[in-house]
XYZ file of C-alpha atoms in Angstrom:
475
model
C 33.275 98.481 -59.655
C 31.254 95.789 -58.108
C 32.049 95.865 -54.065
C 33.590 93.167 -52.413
C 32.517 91.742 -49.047
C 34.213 89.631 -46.547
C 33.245 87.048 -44.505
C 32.760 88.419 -40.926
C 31.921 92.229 -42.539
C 28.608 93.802 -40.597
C 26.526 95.245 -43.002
C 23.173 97.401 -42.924
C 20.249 94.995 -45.352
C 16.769 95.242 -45.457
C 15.236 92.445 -45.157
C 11.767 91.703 -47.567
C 10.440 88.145 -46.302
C 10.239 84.971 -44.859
C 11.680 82.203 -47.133
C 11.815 78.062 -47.428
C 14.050 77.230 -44.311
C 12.676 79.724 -42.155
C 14.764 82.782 -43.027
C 14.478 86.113 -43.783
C 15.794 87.131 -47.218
C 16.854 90.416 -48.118
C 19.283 91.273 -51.379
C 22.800 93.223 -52.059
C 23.145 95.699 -54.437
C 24.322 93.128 -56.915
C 21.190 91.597 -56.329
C 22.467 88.203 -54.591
C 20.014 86.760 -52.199
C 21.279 87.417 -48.403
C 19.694 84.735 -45.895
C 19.392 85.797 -42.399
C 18.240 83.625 -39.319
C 16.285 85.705 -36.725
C 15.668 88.334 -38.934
C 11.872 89.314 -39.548
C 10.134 90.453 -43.019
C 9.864 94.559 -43.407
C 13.028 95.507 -41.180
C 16.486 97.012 -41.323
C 18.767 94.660 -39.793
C 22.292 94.881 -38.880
C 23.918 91.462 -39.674
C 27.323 89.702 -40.028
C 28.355 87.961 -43.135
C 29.098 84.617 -42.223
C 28.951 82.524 -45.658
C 29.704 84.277 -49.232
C 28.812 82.214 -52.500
C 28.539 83.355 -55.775
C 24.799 83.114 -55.901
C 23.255 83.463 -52.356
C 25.185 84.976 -48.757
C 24.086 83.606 -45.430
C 24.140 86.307 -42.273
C 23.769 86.352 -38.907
C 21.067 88.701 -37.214
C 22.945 91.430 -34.820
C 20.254 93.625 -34.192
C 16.829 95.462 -35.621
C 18.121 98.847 -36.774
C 13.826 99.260 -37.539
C 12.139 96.681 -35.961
C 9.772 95.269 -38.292
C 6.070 95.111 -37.121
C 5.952 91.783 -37.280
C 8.852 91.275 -34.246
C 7.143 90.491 -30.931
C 8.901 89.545 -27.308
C 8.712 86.169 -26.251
C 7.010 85.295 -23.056
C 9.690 82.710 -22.036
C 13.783 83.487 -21.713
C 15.647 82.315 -23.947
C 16.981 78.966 -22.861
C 13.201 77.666 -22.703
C 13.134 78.474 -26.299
C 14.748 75.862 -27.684
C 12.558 74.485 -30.487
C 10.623 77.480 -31.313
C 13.145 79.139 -33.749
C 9.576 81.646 -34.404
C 9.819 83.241 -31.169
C 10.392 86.737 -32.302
C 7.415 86.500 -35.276
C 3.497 87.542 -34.223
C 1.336 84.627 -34.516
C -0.003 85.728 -37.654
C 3.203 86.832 -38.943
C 4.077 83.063 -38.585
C 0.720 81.698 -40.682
C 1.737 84.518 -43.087
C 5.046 83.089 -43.686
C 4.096 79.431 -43.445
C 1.624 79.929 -46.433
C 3.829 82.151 -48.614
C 6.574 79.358 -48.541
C 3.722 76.842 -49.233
C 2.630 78.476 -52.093
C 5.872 80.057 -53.333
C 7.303 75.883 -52.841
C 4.352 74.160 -54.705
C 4.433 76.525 -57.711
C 8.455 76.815 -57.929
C 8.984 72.706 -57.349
C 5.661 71.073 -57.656
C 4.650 73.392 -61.163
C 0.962 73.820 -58.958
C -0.887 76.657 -59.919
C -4.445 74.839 -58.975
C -5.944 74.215 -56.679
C -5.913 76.808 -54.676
C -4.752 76.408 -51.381
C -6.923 77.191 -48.484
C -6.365 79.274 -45.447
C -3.964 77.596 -42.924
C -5.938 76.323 -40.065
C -4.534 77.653 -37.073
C -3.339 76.204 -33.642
C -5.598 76.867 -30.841
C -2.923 77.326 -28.236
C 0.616 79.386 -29.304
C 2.740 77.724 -26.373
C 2.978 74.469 -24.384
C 1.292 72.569 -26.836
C 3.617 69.401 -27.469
C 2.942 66.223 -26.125
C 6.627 65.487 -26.475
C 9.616 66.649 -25.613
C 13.733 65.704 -26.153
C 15.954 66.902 -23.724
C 20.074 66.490 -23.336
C 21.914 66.270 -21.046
C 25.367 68.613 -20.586
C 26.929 70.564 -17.464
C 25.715 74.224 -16.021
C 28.306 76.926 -15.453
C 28.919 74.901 -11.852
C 29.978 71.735 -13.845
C 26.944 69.759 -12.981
C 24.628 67.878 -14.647
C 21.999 70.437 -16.390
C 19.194 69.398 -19.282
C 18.997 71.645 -22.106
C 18.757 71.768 -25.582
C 21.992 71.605 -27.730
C 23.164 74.931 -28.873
C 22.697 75.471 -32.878
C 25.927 74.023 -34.816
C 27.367 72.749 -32.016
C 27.371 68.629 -31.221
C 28.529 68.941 -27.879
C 26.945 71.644 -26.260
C 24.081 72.386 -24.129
C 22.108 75.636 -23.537
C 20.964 74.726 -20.125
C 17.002 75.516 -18.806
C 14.931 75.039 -16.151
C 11.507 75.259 -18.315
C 10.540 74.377 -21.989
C 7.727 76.518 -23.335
C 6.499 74.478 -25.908
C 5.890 71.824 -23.237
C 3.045 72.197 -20.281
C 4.587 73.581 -17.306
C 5.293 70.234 -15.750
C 8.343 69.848 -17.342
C 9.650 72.440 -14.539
C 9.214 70.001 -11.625
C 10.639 66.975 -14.000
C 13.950 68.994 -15.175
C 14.949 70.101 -11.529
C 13.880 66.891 -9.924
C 16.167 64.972 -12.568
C 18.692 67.091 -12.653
C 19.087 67.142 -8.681
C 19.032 63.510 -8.633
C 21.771 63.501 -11.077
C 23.976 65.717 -8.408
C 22.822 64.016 -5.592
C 24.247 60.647 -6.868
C 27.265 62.285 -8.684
C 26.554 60.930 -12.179
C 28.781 61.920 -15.115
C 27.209 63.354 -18.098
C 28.026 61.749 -21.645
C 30.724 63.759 -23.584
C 30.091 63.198 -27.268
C 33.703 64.212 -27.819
C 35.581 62.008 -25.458
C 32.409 59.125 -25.784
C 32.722 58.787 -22.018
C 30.062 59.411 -19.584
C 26.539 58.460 -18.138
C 23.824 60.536 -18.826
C 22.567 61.547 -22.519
C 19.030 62.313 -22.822
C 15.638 62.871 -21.205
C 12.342 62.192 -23.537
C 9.266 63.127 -21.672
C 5.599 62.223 -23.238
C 2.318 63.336 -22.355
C -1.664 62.397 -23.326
C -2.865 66.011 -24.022
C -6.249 64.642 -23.518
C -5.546 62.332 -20.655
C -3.193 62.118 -17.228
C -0.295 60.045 -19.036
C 2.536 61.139 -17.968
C 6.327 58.933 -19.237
C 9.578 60.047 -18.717
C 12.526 57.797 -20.604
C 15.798 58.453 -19.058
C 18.484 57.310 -21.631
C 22.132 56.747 -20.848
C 24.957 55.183 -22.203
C 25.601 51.339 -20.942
C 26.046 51.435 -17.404
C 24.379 51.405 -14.349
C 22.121 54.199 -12.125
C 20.339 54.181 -8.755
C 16.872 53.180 -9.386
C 15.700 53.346 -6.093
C 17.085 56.860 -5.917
C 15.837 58.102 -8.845
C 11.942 56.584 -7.852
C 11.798 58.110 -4.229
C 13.202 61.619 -6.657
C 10.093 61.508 -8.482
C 7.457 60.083 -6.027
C 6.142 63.376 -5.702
C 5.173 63.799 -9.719
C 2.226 62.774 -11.276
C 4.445 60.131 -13.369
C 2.699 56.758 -15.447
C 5.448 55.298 -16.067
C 9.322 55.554 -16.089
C 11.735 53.849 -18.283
C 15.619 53.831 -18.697
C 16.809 53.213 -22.107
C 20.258 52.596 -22.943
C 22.025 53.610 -26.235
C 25.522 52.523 -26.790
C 25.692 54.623 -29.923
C 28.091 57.139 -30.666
C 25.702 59.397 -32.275
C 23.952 61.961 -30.994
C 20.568 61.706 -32.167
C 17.874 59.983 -29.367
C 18.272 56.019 -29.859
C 17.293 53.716 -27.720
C 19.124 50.088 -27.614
C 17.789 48.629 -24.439
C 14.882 49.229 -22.508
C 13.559 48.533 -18.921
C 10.495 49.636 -17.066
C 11.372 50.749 -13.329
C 7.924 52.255 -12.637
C 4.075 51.926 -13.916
C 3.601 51.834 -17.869
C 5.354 52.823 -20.566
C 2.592 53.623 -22.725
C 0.605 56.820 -23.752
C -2.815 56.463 -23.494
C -4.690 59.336 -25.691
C -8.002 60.624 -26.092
C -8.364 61.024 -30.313
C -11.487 62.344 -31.867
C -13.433 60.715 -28.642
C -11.504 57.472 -28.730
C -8.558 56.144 -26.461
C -5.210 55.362 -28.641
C -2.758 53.884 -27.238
C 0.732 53.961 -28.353
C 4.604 52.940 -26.720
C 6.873 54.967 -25.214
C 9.604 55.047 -28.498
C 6.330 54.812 -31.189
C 5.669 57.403 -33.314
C 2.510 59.997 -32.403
C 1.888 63.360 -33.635
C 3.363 65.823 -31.412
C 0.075 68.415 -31.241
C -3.027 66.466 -30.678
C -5.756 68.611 -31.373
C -4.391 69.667 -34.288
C -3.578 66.635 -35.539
C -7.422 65.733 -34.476
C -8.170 68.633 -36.921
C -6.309 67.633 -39.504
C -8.225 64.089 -39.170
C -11.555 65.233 -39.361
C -11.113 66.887 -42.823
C -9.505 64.434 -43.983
C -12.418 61.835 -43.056
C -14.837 64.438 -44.892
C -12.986 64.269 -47.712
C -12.730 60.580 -47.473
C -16.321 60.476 -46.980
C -17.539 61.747 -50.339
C -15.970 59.297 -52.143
C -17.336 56.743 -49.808
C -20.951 55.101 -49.754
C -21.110 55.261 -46.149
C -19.940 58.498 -45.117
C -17.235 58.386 -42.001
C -18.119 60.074 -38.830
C -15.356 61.240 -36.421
C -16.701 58.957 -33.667
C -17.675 56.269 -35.553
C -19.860 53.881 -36.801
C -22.060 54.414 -40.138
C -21.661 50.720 -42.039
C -24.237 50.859 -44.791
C -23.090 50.047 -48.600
C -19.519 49.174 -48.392
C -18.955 45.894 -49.867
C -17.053 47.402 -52.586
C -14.606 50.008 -50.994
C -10.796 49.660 -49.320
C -8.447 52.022 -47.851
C -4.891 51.482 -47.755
C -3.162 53.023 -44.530
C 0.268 54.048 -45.100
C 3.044 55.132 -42.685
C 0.044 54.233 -40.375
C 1.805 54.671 -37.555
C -0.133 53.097 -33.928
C -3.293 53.179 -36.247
C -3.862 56.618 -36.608
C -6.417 57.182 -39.529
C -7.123 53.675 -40.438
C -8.577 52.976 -36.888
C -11.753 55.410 -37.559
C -11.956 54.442 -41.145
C -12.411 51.057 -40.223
C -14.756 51.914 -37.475
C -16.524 53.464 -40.135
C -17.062 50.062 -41.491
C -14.733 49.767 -44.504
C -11.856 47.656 -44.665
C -8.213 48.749 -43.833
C -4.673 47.214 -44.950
C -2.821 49.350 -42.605
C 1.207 49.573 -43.240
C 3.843 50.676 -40.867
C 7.418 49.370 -40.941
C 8.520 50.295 -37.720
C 7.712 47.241 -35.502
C 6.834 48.765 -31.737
C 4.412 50.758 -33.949
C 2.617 48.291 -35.650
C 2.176 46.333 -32.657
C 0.573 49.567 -31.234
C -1.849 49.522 -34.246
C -3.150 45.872 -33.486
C -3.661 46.559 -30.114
C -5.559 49.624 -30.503
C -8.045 47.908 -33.640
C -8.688 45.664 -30.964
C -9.157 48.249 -28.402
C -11.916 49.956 -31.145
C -13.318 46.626 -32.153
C -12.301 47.077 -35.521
C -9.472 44.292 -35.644
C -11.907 41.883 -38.073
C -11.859 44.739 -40.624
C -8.124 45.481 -40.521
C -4.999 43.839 -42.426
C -1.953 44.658 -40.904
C 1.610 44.471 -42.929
C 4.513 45.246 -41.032
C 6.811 46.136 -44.213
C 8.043 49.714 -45.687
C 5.706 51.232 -47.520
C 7.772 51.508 -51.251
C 8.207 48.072 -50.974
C 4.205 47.256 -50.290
C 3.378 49.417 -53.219
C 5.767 48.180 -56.326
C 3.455 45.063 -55.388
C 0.759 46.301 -58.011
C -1.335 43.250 -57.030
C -1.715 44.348 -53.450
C -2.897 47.386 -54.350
C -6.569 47.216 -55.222
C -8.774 43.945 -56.130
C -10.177 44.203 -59.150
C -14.285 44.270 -57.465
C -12.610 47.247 -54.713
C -12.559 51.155 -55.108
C -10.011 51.533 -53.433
C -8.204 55.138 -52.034
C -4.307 55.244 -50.421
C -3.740 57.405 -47.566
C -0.300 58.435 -46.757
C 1.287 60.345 -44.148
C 5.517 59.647 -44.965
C 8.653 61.326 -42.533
C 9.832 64.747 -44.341
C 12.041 62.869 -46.830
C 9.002 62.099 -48.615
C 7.919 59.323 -51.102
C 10.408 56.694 -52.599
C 11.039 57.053 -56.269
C 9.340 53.628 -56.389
C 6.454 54.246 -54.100
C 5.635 57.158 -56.591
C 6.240 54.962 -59.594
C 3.796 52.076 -58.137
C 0.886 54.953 -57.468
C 1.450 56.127 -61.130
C 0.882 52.786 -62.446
C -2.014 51.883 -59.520
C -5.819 51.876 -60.218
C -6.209 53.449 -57.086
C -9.161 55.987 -57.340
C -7.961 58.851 -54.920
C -4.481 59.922 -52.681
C -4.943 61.764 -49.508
C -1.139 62.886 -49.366
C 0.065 63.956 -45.489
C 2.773 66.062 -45.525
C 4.888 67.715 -42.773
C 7.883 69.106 -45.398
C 6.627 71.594 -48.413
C 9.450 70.831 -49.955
C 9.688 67.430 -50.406
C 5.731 67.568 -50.790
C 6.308 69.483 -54.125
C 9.303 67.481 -55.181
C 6.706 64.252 -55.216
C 3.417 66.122 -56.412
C 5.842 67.363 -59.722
C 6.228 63.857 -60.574
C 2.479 63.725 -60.733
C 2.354 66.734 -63.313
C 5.297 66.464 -65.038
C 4.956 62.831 -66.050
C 1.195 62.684 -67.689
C -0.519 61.011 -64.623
C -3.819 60.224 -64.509
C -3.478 62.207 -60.977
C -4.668 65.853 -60.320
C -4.426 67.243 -57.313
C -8.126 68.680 -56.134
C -7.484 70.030 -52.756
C -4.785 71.005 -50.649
C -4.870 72.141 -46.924
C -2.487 73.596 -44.466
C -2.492 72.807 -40.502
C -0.184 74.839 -38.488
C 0.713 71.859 -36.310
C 3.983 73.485 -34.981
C 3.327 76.858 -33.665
C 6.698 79.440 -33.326
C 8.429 77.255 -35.847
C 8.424 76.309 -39.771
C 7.166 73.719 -40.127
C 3.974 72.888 -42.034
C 1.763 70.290 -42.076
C -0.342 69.845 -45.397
C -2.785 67.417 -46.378
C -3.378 67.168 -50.272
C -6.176 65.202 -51.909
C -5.294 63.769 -55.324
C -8.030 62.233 -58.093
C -7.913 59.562 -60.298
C -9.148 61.692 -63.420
C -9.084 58.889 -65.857
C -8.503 54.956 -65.775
């Protein structure tokens, strides 16, 4: 007789791996797929049955009955830990895991057996590496106003901390400064269940190569003691400060309305030797130097399909009459900046608008604005325009870099049908990554992918970033 198990039931499971989502995965004896968050590969867990289905169970992690030897102790407690769902993996445990789900993703979704994918290149520093950081706001055990992250499956709840430790230890002095001010002047903190209250987030940037420092205080519409809240931080090394106002009832980080009470709001960054310089509420990758290594092979890659070659600093500009690059999801410039520094032309894309604007300002920062086209308009809708996509007299290669949705059925359609000679693909989701490569292979394209790469921009969490090179293997 097959056994039956409840919801709620503790059971004793050994657990075999990491999986896609960031789970371990172990198996009952009827061979059903048990998913476990905060469990590690190689251990016997104790866990709770939380969600029964036919064809997979979800637990929750109780306790390591045999530790597995992958389990480590985090340096930080655990309200600093919010973001870093890894924690409790060894480093290398956590490149382990990220390139297993890589692989296991591409060949189960994307039908890749080839090439073969190289070695993740790792991050430098295991901690305090973010240049960003989201904070919300919610009450301490006291009451009182208290930043923190929200506490997993719940909307309305806080985990309160004093410290973040993917963020440098700065964040310290701006959480207890903030959150003093807050008591001082007797603010109310925004209840996403009642949609009353004041405060609602804190979003705190930083130039990892540089002495940027902006904080964005958002709230809901309303008013707060400025001149408070500047003699609070007069003491911190602070650029800029900004209050934002979102009059949304979600609760994801929006921002409606936007003054400056102090210095700038923008980020000023040090990238591959050259200042970028990007808004408060644009878009930047979160780990610079990894995202600076992620760059740099893709420009070498670039480069051999170029006539110039493209150096990380700059400024080769023999032979290129005949060659474009098309910038997609370009962000504040990003990779078409140094490409066109390298003396090719650039139509650079990016929908978002502060972005964009970012992107102009920073060609002309690099002198590059002459070789640069820029077209404020989503990308899917830029590439069903097969005439924009390559002159007839151009060789022309698409770089893209999209959010973790992916590509657009359309924008995948449009590259099928493009004579575009080569795809560098950017991708921060393996899943969605394989979902778009497998209409590549599964639908006779004149596409093969030739190289694919893993960064481990996200350290203690994961996620993935992968860049993928595709050739044009026949016109």
């Amino acid at each position: 007789m097959a056994i039956q198990y409840q919801r709620g039931q503790k059971i004793v499971l050994e657990l075999e791996k990491i999986v896609a989502g960031g789970v371990a995965m172990g198996r009952l004896p009827d061979w059903r797929p048990v998913f476990v968050k905060g469990g590690a590969p190689h251990e016997q867990a104790e866990v709770r049955l939380t969600r029964i289905k036919k064809d997979f169970v979800e637990a929750q992690f109780l306790a390591a009955l045999r530790p597995s030897p992958d389990r480590v102790e985090a340096p930080f407690p655990e309200p600093a830990l919010g973001g870093a769902n890894w924690h409790y993996l060894s480093y290398t445990a956590q490149l382990a895991a990220k390139g297993s789900i890589l692989k296991e993703t591409l060949q189960k979704i994307g039908q890749l057996t080839q090439p073969e994918i190289q070695a993740i290149v790792p991050s430098p520093t295991e901690w305090r590496y973010r240049n960003k950081i989201e904070l919300t706001f919610g009450v301490n055990e006291r009451g009182k106003p208290a930043l923190g992250f929200h506490i997993p499956g719940r909307f309305d709840e806080i985990l309160p901390t004093d410290d973040v430790a993917l963020f440098p230890e700065i964040i310290q002095s701006i959480i207890s400064t903030i959150c003093d001010w807050a008591n001082r002047e007797n603010l109310t903190v925004y209840d996403p269940r009642k949609k009353q209250g004041l405060l609602r987030n804190l979003v705190v940037r930083r130039a990892e190569h540089g002495s940027d420092l902006v904080l964005n205080l958002i709230t809901a519409p309303g008013t707060i003691p400025e001149d408070s809240l500047l003699l609070a931080l007069n003491s911190l090394p602070i650029t800029g400060l900004v209050w934002s106002q979102n009059d949304s009832q979600a609760t994801i980080v929006r921002v409606d309305q936007l003054k400056v009470l102090a210095g700038s709001p923008r980020i000023t960054e040090t990238f591959l030797g050259q200042k970028i310089s990007y808004d408060v509420d644009s878009f930047f990758q979160t780990h610079t130097t990894m995202a600076e290594r992620l760059a740099t092979v893709l420009f070498e890659r670039l480069a051999s399909h170029t006539t110039s070659g493209i150096q990380p600093l700059g400024l080769n500009t023999r032979g290129l009459q005949n060659q474009l690059v098309i910038d997609g999801y370009a962000g504040v410039g990003g990779f078409g900046l140094f490409v066109a520094a390298a003396g090719i032309p650039v139509i650079s894309i990016e929908s978002h608008p502060a972005s964009s604007a970012d992107a102009i300002k920073n060609a002309e920062q690099f002198g590059v604005a002459d070789r640069m086209t820029f077209i404020n308009q989503t990308m899917e809708s830029y590439l069903v325009e097969a005439k924009n996509l390559q002159p007839k007299n151009l060789r022309t290669s698409l770089i893209i870099d999209p959010p973790r949705a992916g590509l657009h059925p359309k924008a995948l359609q449009a590259i099928q049908d493009s004579p575009l000679r080569e795809v560098f693909y950017v991708s921060c989701n393996p899943a969605t990554l394989a979902r778009d490569l497998s209409f590549f292979t599964s639908h006779s394209s004149p596409f093969t992918p030739i190289f694919i790469q893993p960064f481990d921009l996200f350290p203690q969490t994961p996620h993935l970033e992968t860049l993928v090179e595709l050739k044009r293997s026949k016109m």
